[in-house]
Structures are given as structure tokens and as C-alpha cells.
Amino acid sequence: MLQERVPDLSRSLSDLVAPDRVRREVYTDPAIFELEMRRIHERVWIYCGHESQVPKSGDYYTLQIGRQPMIMVRGADGAVNVLYNRCPHRGNLMVGDRYGNSGEFFRCSYHAWTFHHDGRLRNIPMMESGYAGTPYGKDHPDCSMKRAARVENYRGFVFASLSGEGPSLRDFLGEAIVAFDDMCDRAPQGEVEVVPNCFRVIQKSNWKIFLENQLDALHPSVTHQSTGRAAHEVEKEIERATGKAPLSYHMLSAFATVTIDKWDNFQTLNYPHGHCVLTGYMGLRPKDPDTLAYEKTLADAYGRKRMEEILGVNIHHVLIYPGLSVQSPLQQLRAVRPLGVDRTLTEIWHFRLKGAPEAIYRRSLAYYNLVNSPSTLVNADDLENFWKCHQGLSSEGGDWVSFARHYGRDIHKGEIVETAPNCGTSEAPMRNQMKAWAQYMNGR
Ligand code: FES
Ligand SMILES: [Fe+2]
């Protein structure tokens, strides 16, 4: 087993991570990846999906938690369960499709054992004659599908932990819970609904490279400069011709118009467990008729004062370590599912604000397609960096990854680490993620 292969790994972990830099093996060593899956992803709260992905009894979605194939399924009682996608008889995957409806119960395709949606054994063909006199049958736990140790749902967002121990979901999320409050509060009905299905991208790079990029405020005006400049040129042409370009152009042109020197004006907030927030940089409250109509529906639902509070939340990204990046003002998220030391799946989902005008959904869709989807140049820009980083880290051209930008200038407020004024491009979020990584990997 892993422990036998790398008996000294626990002791050497402290040699891999310093406060301002990390050894390259953290990204490239398959043994470290295995340990990460066991000590981080298969232990902490991992996002499974939104409950609106499984609206009806029997609806299911499959997903990966660490190395484990899982099923999120809606039961007849309305509860959303998370089960291992494995038949307790001889190990067959219970469902082979990514999603579907299992009817009134799960039926294994191999020997037709059947199971309730909470995993309990329902029946075995000829159970009486086949198992009389054995300990096996409905009451034997080994005959039921295994459930995730813990499942919790916050405002429709379903998380599971494969460990029975550890903080509650709320305690785990801490301040980062704002990701879901901000997204749902922006809906006049206080809820969001998933837009069925998502983009899936497999990145040929380690999972941590993606997460570190999410709050990397130095890279956008470099990596995405050409994309932003092209969009800005078109935006200006449209403005010249019509007086006003659609907001969707701004979503791309901001990569060029927010020049590199301006990125230090933003701020990151770094929380326990590796979670981090990047404050907002994109004006999303123009005075166009669509936005004003939306503001009226919010004011009708909550009153003007509360509406101003809701729309005043200043967030661009919330990173929930180790598996979720949420852009709450634009109603989208990316779930990160490590597949191997050099392969990472991201699921890119977006949501509708219940009760909001269609135009506000179109805004979310525009950002989804233009910035986060695999078809946009922005995504391609990032993917190329991720792959190149992984290639470079696999070489012997250097041992360390540096997170030293603005190191030593952070402001510590209890458990929260804020970047100081004019330090928005700080690598504090990466330092915070690696601090959590080291704690988890050391079993804390
Ligand atoms: S493996 Fe599932 S019923 Fe036999
Ligand atoms: Fe990027």
C-alpha cells in the first residue's frame, strides 16, 4: 500500500511546503496524489451538485469524489442521497450513465439485486432459497449500497464528506458560505435553479494548478491580454456605430481595459481550510433597462434597502478549497475533480436566478460562454498555461514553485488573512491553499 511505498512521506511533508514556496513534487509525484485523495478529497466536504439536477424521485447524477465513483440520487421521500456507485454483491457499478432516472429503485444490471434510493437492499432474486441459513439478507449491512458518511445541503447545494469526522458543512465553509448566499440572495425568490448539464473540460495538469489560478490577479491582463484587446476593439466599433455595446463585450474587454497596474487595487480575503475570496472588479450594475427591471423585481421582493445590500456584495470569485470555484454575481461555478496527478476534470455549471427576468439569465449565459466555456479563448489561454506549468514542473529545471509575491505584507485579523491595500496581486491565496494542504496532509 501507499504507506509502505513511501514510508517517510509524512515526515518529509514539512520539507515540501514552506510559507512562500512549494516543492515541484507536490504537483507531479503520483504517491503524493494518492495521499492527497485519501487525506483531502475523500475526507473533506466536496460539492456533489445542485438539488435541482435531480428534481424527481429516482433522478440521479454520477460524480467522482477523490477516487470514488458516487451517485447523487433523489429518493421518494424527497431527500437527496449520496451513495457509492457500487453494487454490494459483486462490485458492479450500479449505474453506468452520467445521469438518468432509475425508476422506483436501483436494479443492478448483473444479477438484479435491487436497492432503495437511500441504498438499502430492497430484494435479491430468490432471496429466501438462495440465502436461507446465511447471515445475508435485508438486515445485513454488507448487502446494502454504501452511503457517503455525511451529506448536507446548503440552499440547494449538496455536499458530501466520505469521512464521518470533521467539521459540519457550515463550519467547514465558514465565511466562504457567502458564495451561496450571494448567489441565492440575488434571486427574487431566494433560490437558484441549475441549467441542466454542464461543460466538462479535462486539463492535462495537476488539480492544484487550476485552483491557484482562480484568484491569481496578476495573470488576467497578461494571459488574456490578446483576447481582451480584440474584444475591446470590436466593442469600440459597436459603440461608435450604435452608441452602446452590449455588456457581454465588456466581460471580455475588461481583460485588456483593467490593465496590469490596476489589479493591485483589488483584494483577496483568505480564510481557514484554504478558502479565499477575490473582490469584484467588473461593473455589473449598469443602468440599462434590463438591469433596472431586475432591480425592481428585487426591490419588490426584499425592499430597496435589502436590495442595495444584496447588489452591493463585492465579490468576483469565491474559492472553496479543494474543489470548487464559485462566481456568485454571475451565477456560475466550476467543480474540480482530480482524475490523476496530471489530469483534472472541471465541471462548469451555471444557474438561473428564480424570479429574475430572462435578460439576467442571458447575462449569466453570456459570461458562461464567453469566459468559462471550453469554446472561449479565455479558457484556452488558461489551459495552455496549466499544461505548460505541469510540463515545466515535471522537468529538472528547478525544484520550487514561488508564492512570494507580497509575502510578509498580509494583514492578519484573527483567522482571516487580508491582502494589504495595493497588494491585490498578492500570492496570499496560493499560500493560504498550501497552508491548508499541509494541514490536511499532516492529518490535521
Ligand atoms: S453484481 Fe450487482 S447484483 Fe450481482
Ligand atoms: Fe485566466
Coordinates of C-alpha atoms and ligand atoms in Angstrom, one line a residue:
M1 CA 0.0 0.0 0.0
L2 CA 0.9 3.7 -0.3
Q3 CA 2.2 3.9 3.3
E4 CA 4.6 1.0 2.5
R5 CA 5.8 2.5 -0.8
V6 CA 6.5 5.9 0.7
P7 CA 7.1 5.2 4.4
D8 CA 8.7 8.6 5.2
L9 CA 6.3 10.8 3.3
S10 CA 4.6 12.1 6.5
R11 CA 7.9 13.2 7.9
S12 CA 9.1 14.7 4.6
L13 CA 5.9 16.7 4.0
S14 CA 7.3 19.6 6.0
D15 CA 10.2 19.7 3.6
L16 CA 7.8 20.1 0.6
V17 CA 5.9 23.2 1.7
A18 CA 7.4 26.5 3.0
P19 CA 5.2 29.6 3.8
D20 CA 6.2 31.2 0.5
R21 CA 7.2 28.3 -1.8
V22 CA 6.4 24.7 -2.6
R23 CA 8.4 21.8 -4.0
R24 CA 7.5 20.8 -7.5
E25 CA 6.9 17.1 -6.4
V26 CA 3.7 18.4 -4.8
Y27 CA 2.3 18.6 -8.3
T28 CA 4.0 15.7 -10.0
D29 CA 4.5 12.8 -7.6
P30 CA 1.8 10.1 -8.1
A31 CA 2.4 8.9 -4.5
I32 CA 1.6 12.4 -3.2
F33 CA -1.5 12.5 -5.4
E34 CA -2.8 9.2 -3.8
L35 CA -2.2 10.6 -0.4
E36 CA -4.0 13.8 -1.3
M37 CA -7.0 11.9 -2.4
R38 CA -7.1 9.9 0.9
R39 CA -6.3 12.8 3.2
I40 CA -8.0 15.7 1.5
H41 CA -10.6 14.9 -1.2
E42 CA -12.0 11.7 0.4
R43 CA -12.3 13.4 3.7
V44 CA -13.5 17.0 3.4
W45 CA -16.8 18.3 2.2
I46 CA -16.9 18.0 -1.6
Y47 CA -19.6 19.6 -3.8
C48 CA -21.7 17.0 -5.4
G49 CA -24.2 19.1 -7.3
H50 CA -27.3 21.2 -7.0
E51 CA -30.5 19.6 -5.9
S52 CA -32.3 20.9 -9.0
Q53 CA -30.1 18.5 -11.0
V54 CA -32.3 15.7 -9.6
P55 CA -35.8 17.2 -9.3
K56 CA -37.8 13.9 -9.4
S57 CA -37.7 10.8 -7.3
G58 CA -35.2 8.4 -8.9
D59 CA -33.3 11.1 -10.7
Y60 CA -29.6 10.6 -10.3
Y61 CA -26.3 12.2 -11.3
T62 CA -22.9 10.5 -11.0
L63 CA -19.7 12.2 -9.9
Q64 CA -16.3 11.5 -8.6
I65 CA -15.2 12.3 -5.0
G66 CA -11.5 11.7 -4.9
R67 CA -11.0 8.3 -6.4
Q68 CA -14.6 7.1 -5.5
P69 CA -17.4 6.9 -8.1
M70 CA -20.5 8.3 -6.4
I71 CA -24.2 8.7 -7.2
M72 CA -26.3 11.7 -6.1
V73 CA -30.0 10.5 -6.2
R74 CA -33.4 11.9 -5.1
G75 CA -35.4 9.4 -3.0
A76 CA -39.2 9.1 -2.9
D77 CA -39.2 10.9 0.4
G78 CA -37.6 14.0 -1.4
A79 CA -34.2 13.6 0.3
V80 CA -31.1 13.8 -1.8
N81 CA -28.8 10.8 -1.0
V82 CA -25.2 10.3 -2.0
L83 CA -24.1 6.7 -2.4
Y84 CA -21.1 4.8 -3.7
N85 CA -21.8 3.8 -7.2
R86 CA -21.1 0.1 -6.5
C87 CA -23.3 -2.9 -6.1
P88 CA -22.6 -4.7 -2.8
H89 CA -23.0 -8.1 -4.4
R90 CA -20.0 -8.4 -6.8
G91 CA -19.0 -4.8 -7.2
N92 CA -20.7 -3.8 -10.5
L93 CA -21.2 -0.1 -11.0
M94 CA -24.9 0.4 -10.1
V95 CA -25.4 3.0 -12.9
G96 CA -23.2 3.4 -16.0
D97 CA -24.7 6.6 -17.3
R98 CA -23.7 10.0 -16.2
Y99 CA -27.3 10.8 -15.3
G100 CA -30.8 9.5 -15.6
N101 CA -33.8 8.2 -13.7
S102 CA -33.6 4.8 -12.0
G103 CA -37.4 4.5 -11.6
E104 CA -38.7 3.4 -8.2
F105 CA -35.4 1.7 -7.2
F106 CA -31.9 0.8 -8.4
R107 CA -31.6 -2.5 -10.2
C108 CA -28.1 -3.9 -10.7
S109 CA -27.6 -5.0 -14.3
Y110 CA -25.6 -8.1 -13.4
H111 CA -27.8 -10.2 -11.1
A112 CA -30.8 -7.9 -10.4
W113 CA -30.3 -7.1 -6.8
T114 CA -32.5 -4.1 -6.2
F115 CA -32.0 -1.2 -3.8
H116 CA -34.0 1.7 -2.4
H117 CA -32.7 5.2 -3.3
D118 CA -31.2 5.5 0.2
G119 CA -29.0 2.5 -0.6
R120 CA -30.9 -0.1 1.5
L121 CA -31.3 -3.6 -0.1
R122 CA -34.8 -4.0 -1.5
N123 CA -34.6 -7.5 -2.9
I124 CA -32.4 -10.3 -4.2
P125 CA -33.7 -12.7 -6.8
M126 CA -34.9 -15.9 -4.9
M127 CA -33.5 -14.4 -1.7
E128 CA -35.2 -16.9 0.6
S129 CA -33.9 -20.0 -1.2
G130 CA -30.6 -18.5 -2.0
Y131 CA -29.6 -17.1 1.4
A132 CA -31.6 -19.0 4.0
G133 CA -29.3 -20.1 6.7
T134 CA -26.7 -17.5 5.8
P135 CA -26.2 -14.2 7.7
Y136 CA -27.0 -12.3 4.5
G137 CA -30.3 -10.6 3.6
K138 CA -32.1 -7.3 4.1
D139 CA -30.7 -6.7 7.6
H140 CA -27.1 -7.4 6.8
P141 CA -25.3 -4.1 6.2
D142 CA -23.0 -5.6 3.6
C143 CA -26.0 -6.2 1.4
S144 CA -26.8 -2.5 1.1
M145 CA -25.2 0.1 -1.0
K146 CA -22.7 2.1 1.0
R147 CA -23.7 5.7 1.7
A148 CA -21.4 8.7 1.9
A149 CA -20.6 9.2 5.6
R150 CA -22.2 12.6 5.6
V151 CA -24.4 14.6 3.3
E152 CA -25.5 18.2 3.8
N153 CA -27.4 20.6 1.6
Y154 CA -27.0 24.4 1.9
R155 CA -29.5 26.4 0.0
G156 CA -29.8 23.7 -2.6
F157 CA -26.1 23.0 -3.0
V158 CA -25.4 19.4 -2.0
F159 CA -22.1 18.4 -0.4
A160 CA -20.8 15.1 0.8
S161 CA -17.9 14.0 3.0
L162 CA -16.6 10.5 2.9
S163 CA -15.4 10.8 6.5
G164 CA -17.7 10.6 9.5
E165 CA -15.4 13.0 11.3
G166 CA -14.6 16.7 10.8
P167 CA -16.4 20.0 10.9
S168 CA -20.1 20.4 9.8
L169 CA -20.6 21.8 6.3
R170 CA -21.3 25.3 7.8
D171 CA -18.2 25.2 10.0
F172 CA -16.1 24.0 7.0
L173 CA -17.4 26.7 4.7
G174 CA -17.1 29.5 7.3
E175 CA -17.1 32.9 5.7
A176 CA -16.9 31.3 2.2
I177 CA -20.6 30.4 2.7
V178 CA -21.1 33.9 1.1
A179 CA -20.7 32.2 -2.2
F180 CA -24.1 30.5 -1.9
D181 CA -25.8 33.3 0.0
D182 CA -24.7 35.9 -2.6
M183 CA -25.8 33.7 -5.5
C184 CA -29.2 32.8 -4.0
D185 CA -29.9 36.3 -2.5
R186 CA -29.7 37.8 -6.0
A187 CA -32.8 35.7 -6.9
P188 CA -36.1 37.5 -6.1
Q189 CA -37.3 34.1 -4.9
G190 CA -34.1 33.4 -2.9
E191 CA -33.2 30.3 -4.8
V192 CA -31.3 29.3 -7.9
E193 CA -32.0 26.5 -10.4
V194 CA -29.3 24.7 -12.3
V195 CA -29.3 25.0 -16.1
P196 CA -29.3 21.3 -17.0
N197 CA -25.9 19.8 -18.0
C198 CA -22.6 21.5 -18.0
F199 CA -19.3 21.8 -19.9
R200 CA -16.7 19.3 -18.9
V201 CA -13.0 20.0 -19.6
I202 CA -10.2 17.6 -18.9
Q203 CA -7.0 19.6 -18.2
K204 CA -3.6 17.8 -18.6
S205 CA -2.3 19.3 -15.4
N206 CA -2.4 18.8 -11.6
W207 CA -5.7 19.9 -9.9
K208 CA -3.9 22.5 -7.7
I209 CA -2.7 24.5 -10.7
F210 CA -6.3 25.2 -11.6
L211 CA -7.2 26.3 -8.1
E212 CA -4.2 28.5 -7.7
N213 CA -5.1 30.3 -11.0
Q214 CA -8.6 31.2 -9.8
L215 CA -7.5 34.1 -7.5
D216 CA -4.3 34.9 -9.4
A217 CA -5.0 38.6 -10.1
L218 CA -1.7 39.1 -11.9
H219 CA -2.4 36.8 -14.8
P220 CA -5.6 38.1 -16.4
S221 CA -4.1 41.2 -18.0
V222 CA -1.1 39.1 -19.2
T223 CA -2.6 35.7 -20.2
H224 CA -5.8 37.1 -21.5
Q225 CA -4.5 40.4 -22.9
S226 CA -4.8 39.4 -26.6
T227 CA -8.4 38.1 -26.1
G228 CA -9.3 41.3 -24.2
R229 CA -7.7 43.6 -26.7
A230 CA -9.6 42.0 -29.7
A231 CA -12.9 42.2 -27.8
H232 CA -12.2 45.9 -26.9
E233 CA -11.6 46.8 -30.5
V234 CA -14.9 45.3 -31.5
E235 CA -16.6 46.9 -28.5
K236 CA -15.4 50.3 -29.5
E237 CA -16.5 49.8 -33.1
I238 CA -20.0 48.9 -31.9
E239 CA -20.0 51.9 -29.6
R240 CA -19.1 54.2 -32.4
A241 CA -21.8 52.8 -34.6
T242 CA -24.6 52.4 -32.1
G243 CA -23.6 54.4 -29.1
K244 CA -23.5 51.4 -26.7
A245 CA -22.0 47.9 -26.9
P246 CA -23.7 45.0 -25.1
L247 CA -22.4 44.1 -21.7
S248 CA -21.1 40.8 -23.0
Y249 CA -18.3 42.7 -24.8
H250 CA -17.3 44.3 -21.5
M251 CA -16.9 40.8 -20.0
L252 CA -14.0 40.1 -22.4
S253 CA -12.6 43.6 -22.9
A254 CA -12.1 44.0 -19.2
F255 CA -9.1 41.7 -19.5
A256 CA -7.5 44.5 -21.5
T257 CA -9.0 47.6 -20.1
V258 CA -8.2 46.6 -16.5
T259 CA -4.5 47.0 -17.1
I260 CA -1.9 45.2 -15.1
D261 CA -1.2 48.1 -12.7
K262 CA -4.9 48.2 -11.7
W263 CA -5.1 44.6 -10.4
D264 CA -3.3 45.6 -7.2
N265 CA -6.3 47.7 -6.4
F266 CA -8.4 44.6 -5.6
Q267 CA -8.2 42.5 -2.6
T268 CA -8.2 38.9 -1.5
L269 CA -9.6 37.6 1.7
N270 CA -8.1 34.3 2.9
Y271 CA -9.9 32.0 5.3
P272 CA -9.3 28.8 7.2
H273 CA -9.4 25.5 5.3
G274 CA -7.8 27.2 2.2
H275 CA -10.9 29.1 1.1
C276 CA -10.4 32.6 -0.4
V277 CA -12.4 35.4 -1.9
L278 CA -11.3 37.8 -4.7
T279 CA -13.2 41.1 -4.5
G280 CA -15.2 42.3 -7.5
Y281 CA -13.6 44.1 -10.5
M282 CA -16.3 44.1 -13.1
G283 CA -19.0 46.7 -13.1
L284 CA -22.2 44.6 -13.3
R285 CA -24.7 47.2 -12.4
P286 CA -25.2 49.4 -15.5
K287 CA -28.3 51.5 -15.9
D288 CA -29.7 49.7 -18.9
P289 CA -33.5 48.8 -18.9
D290 CA -32.8 45.1 -18.2
T291 CA -30.8 45.8 -15.1
L292 CA -33.3 48.3 -13.9
A293 CA -36.2 45.9 -14.4
Y294 CA -34.3 43.3 -12.5
E295 CA -33.6 45.7 -9.6
K296 CA -37.3 46.4 -9.4
T297 CA -38.2 42.7 -9.0
L298 CA -35.5 42.5 -6.3
A299 CA -36.8 45.6 -4.5
D300 CA -40.4 44.3 -4.7
A301 CA -39.2 41.0 -3.1
Y302 CA -36.9 42.4 -0.4
G303 CA -37.4 46.2 -0.2
R304 CA -34.9 48.8 -1.5
K305 CA -32.6 48.7 1.5
R306 CA -32.1 45.0 1.4
M307 CA -31.8 45.1 -2.4
E308 CA -28.9 47.6 -2.1
E309 CA -27.2 45.3 0.4
I310 CA -27.6 42.3 -1.9
L311 CA -26.3 44.0 -5.0
G312 CA -23.6 45.7 -3.0
V313 CA -21.8 42.4 -2.2
N314 CA -18.4 42.9 -3.7
I315 CA -17.2 39.5 -4.9
H316 CA -15.7 38.2 -8.1
H317 CA -14.6 34.7 -7.1
V318 CA -15.1 32.5 -4.0
L319 CA -12.7 29.6 -3.9
I320 CA -13.9 26.7 -1.7
Y321 CA -10.8 24.5 -1.2
P322 CA -10.2 21.9 -2.5
G323 CA -12.8 21.5 -5.2
L324 CA -15.0 24.5 -6.0
S325 CA -14.7 27.9 -7.6
V326 CA -17.8 30.0 -7.4
Q327 CA -18.6 33.2 -9.3
S328 CA -21.7 34.1 -7.4
P329 CA -22.6 37.5 -9.0
L330 CA -22.7 35.7 -12.4
Q331 CA -24.3 32.5 -11.1
Q332 CA -21.7 30.0 -12.1
L333 CA -19.3 27.6 -10.6
R334 CA -16.6 25.2 -11.6
A335 CA -16.2 21.9 -9.7
V336 CA -12.8 20.4 -9.7
R337 CA -12.5 16.6 -9.9
P338 CA -8.9 15.3 -9.9
L339 CA -8.5 12.3 -12.1
G340 CA -4.8 11.7 -11.8
V341 CA -1.6 13.5 -10.8
D342 CA -1.6 15.1 -14.3
R343 CA -5.3 15.0 -15.2
T344 CA -8.1 17.1 -13.8
L345 CA -11.7 17.3 -14.8
T346 CA -13.6 20.6 -14.3
E347 CA -17.4 20.7 -14.5
I348 CA -18.6 24.2 -15.4
W349 CA -22.2 24.9 -14.4
H350 CA -24.4 27.9 -14.4
F351 CA -27.7 28.8 -12.8
R352 CA -30.9 30.8 -13.2
L353 CA -32.0 33.2 -10.5
K354 CA -35.6 32.2 -9.7
G355 CA -37.9 35.0 -10.3
A356 CA -35.4 37.2 -12.2
P357 CA -36.1 38.5 -15.7
E358 CA -34.8 36.4 -18.6
A359 CA -32.3 39.1 -19.6
I360 CA -30.4 38.5 -16.3
Y361 CA -30.2 34.8 -17.2
R362 CA -28.9 35.8 -20.7
R363 CA -26.1 37.8 -18.9
S364 CA -25.1 34.8 -16.9
L365 CA -25.2 32.6 -20.1
A366 CA -23.0 35.2 -22.0
Y367 CA -20.3 35.1 -19.3
Y368 CA -20.6 31.3 -19.1
N369 CA -20.0 31.0 -22.9
L370 CA -17.5 33.9 -23.3
V371 CA -15.3 33.4 -20.3
N372 CA -15.7 30.0 -18.7
S373 CA -16.7 27.6 -21.5
P374 CA -14.2 25.4 -23.4
S375 CA -15.1 27.3 -26.6
T376 CA -13.8 30.7 -25.4
L377 CA -10.3 31.9 -25.9
V378 CA -10.1 32.8 -22.3
N379 CA -10.4 29.2 -21.3
A380 CA -7.9 28.2 -23.9
D381 CA -5.4 30.8 -22.7
D382 CA -5.6 29.4 -19.2
L383 CA -5.5 25.7 -20.3
E384 CA -2.3 26.3 -22.2
N385 CA -0.7 27.8 -19.1
F386 CA -1.9 24.9 -17.0
W387 CA -0.4 22.3 -19.3
K388 CA 2.8 24.3 -19.7
C389 CA 3.1 24.7 -15.9
H390 CA 2.7 20.9 -15.4
Q391 CA 5.3 20.2 -18.1
G392 CA 7.8 22.6 -16.6
L393 CA 7.2 21.2 -13.1
S394 CA 7.9 17.7 -14.4
S395 CA 11.3 18.8 -15.6
E396 CA 14.5 19.1 -13.5
G397 CA 14.8 22.8 -14.4
G398 CA 14.1 23.8 -10.8
D399 CA 12.8 22.4 -7.6
W400 CA 10.5 25.1 -6.3
V401 CA 7.2 27.0 -7.1
S402 CA 7.3 30.5 -5.8
F403 CA 4.4 32.1 -4.0
A404 CA 6.4 35.0 -2.6
R405 CA 4.6 37.9 -4.2
H406 CA 3.7 40.5 -1.5
Y407 CA 4.8 37.9 1.1
G408 CA 5.1 39.4 4.6
R409 CA 2.6 42.3 3.8
D410 CA -0.5 40.4 4.6
I411 CA -2.9 41.7 7.3
H412 CA -3.8 39.1 9.9
K413 CA -7.2 39.6 11.5
G414 CA -7.8 36.6 13.7
E415 CA -8.2 33.6 11.4
I416 CA -8.6 35.8 8.3
V417 CA -5.6 37.0 6.2
E418 CA -6.3 40.0 4.1
T419 CA -4.1 41.4 1.5
A420 CA -2.9 44.9 2.3
P421 CA -4.0 47.9 0.2
N422 CA -2.5 47.9 -3.2
C423 CA -1.5 44.2 -2.9
G424 CA -4.3 42.6 -4.9
T425 CA -1.9 40.6 -7.0
S426 CA -0.5 39.0 -3.8
E427 CA 0.1 35.3 -3.9
A428 CA -1.6 35.1 -0.5
P429 CA -4.4 32.9 -1.9
M430 CA -1.9 30.3 -3.0
R431 CA -0.1 30.5 0.3
N432 CA -3.4 30.0 2.0
Q433 CA -4.3 27.0 -0.1
M434 CA -0.9 25.4 0.5
K435 CA -1.2 26.0 4.3
A436 CA -4.5 24.1 4.3
W437 CA -2.9 21.4 2.1
A438 CA -0.1 20.9 4.5
Q439 CA -2.5 20.7 7.5
Y440 CA -4.7 18.1 5.7
M441 CA -1.7 16.1 4.5
N442 CA -0.3 16.1 8.1
G443 CA -3.6 14.7 9.3
R444 CA -4.9 17.8 10.9
Ligands
FES1 S1 -23.1 -7.5 -9.1 FE1 -24.9 -6.5 -8.7 S2 -26.4 -8.0 -8.5 FE2 -24.6 -9.0 -8.8
FE2 FE -7.4 33.1 -16.5

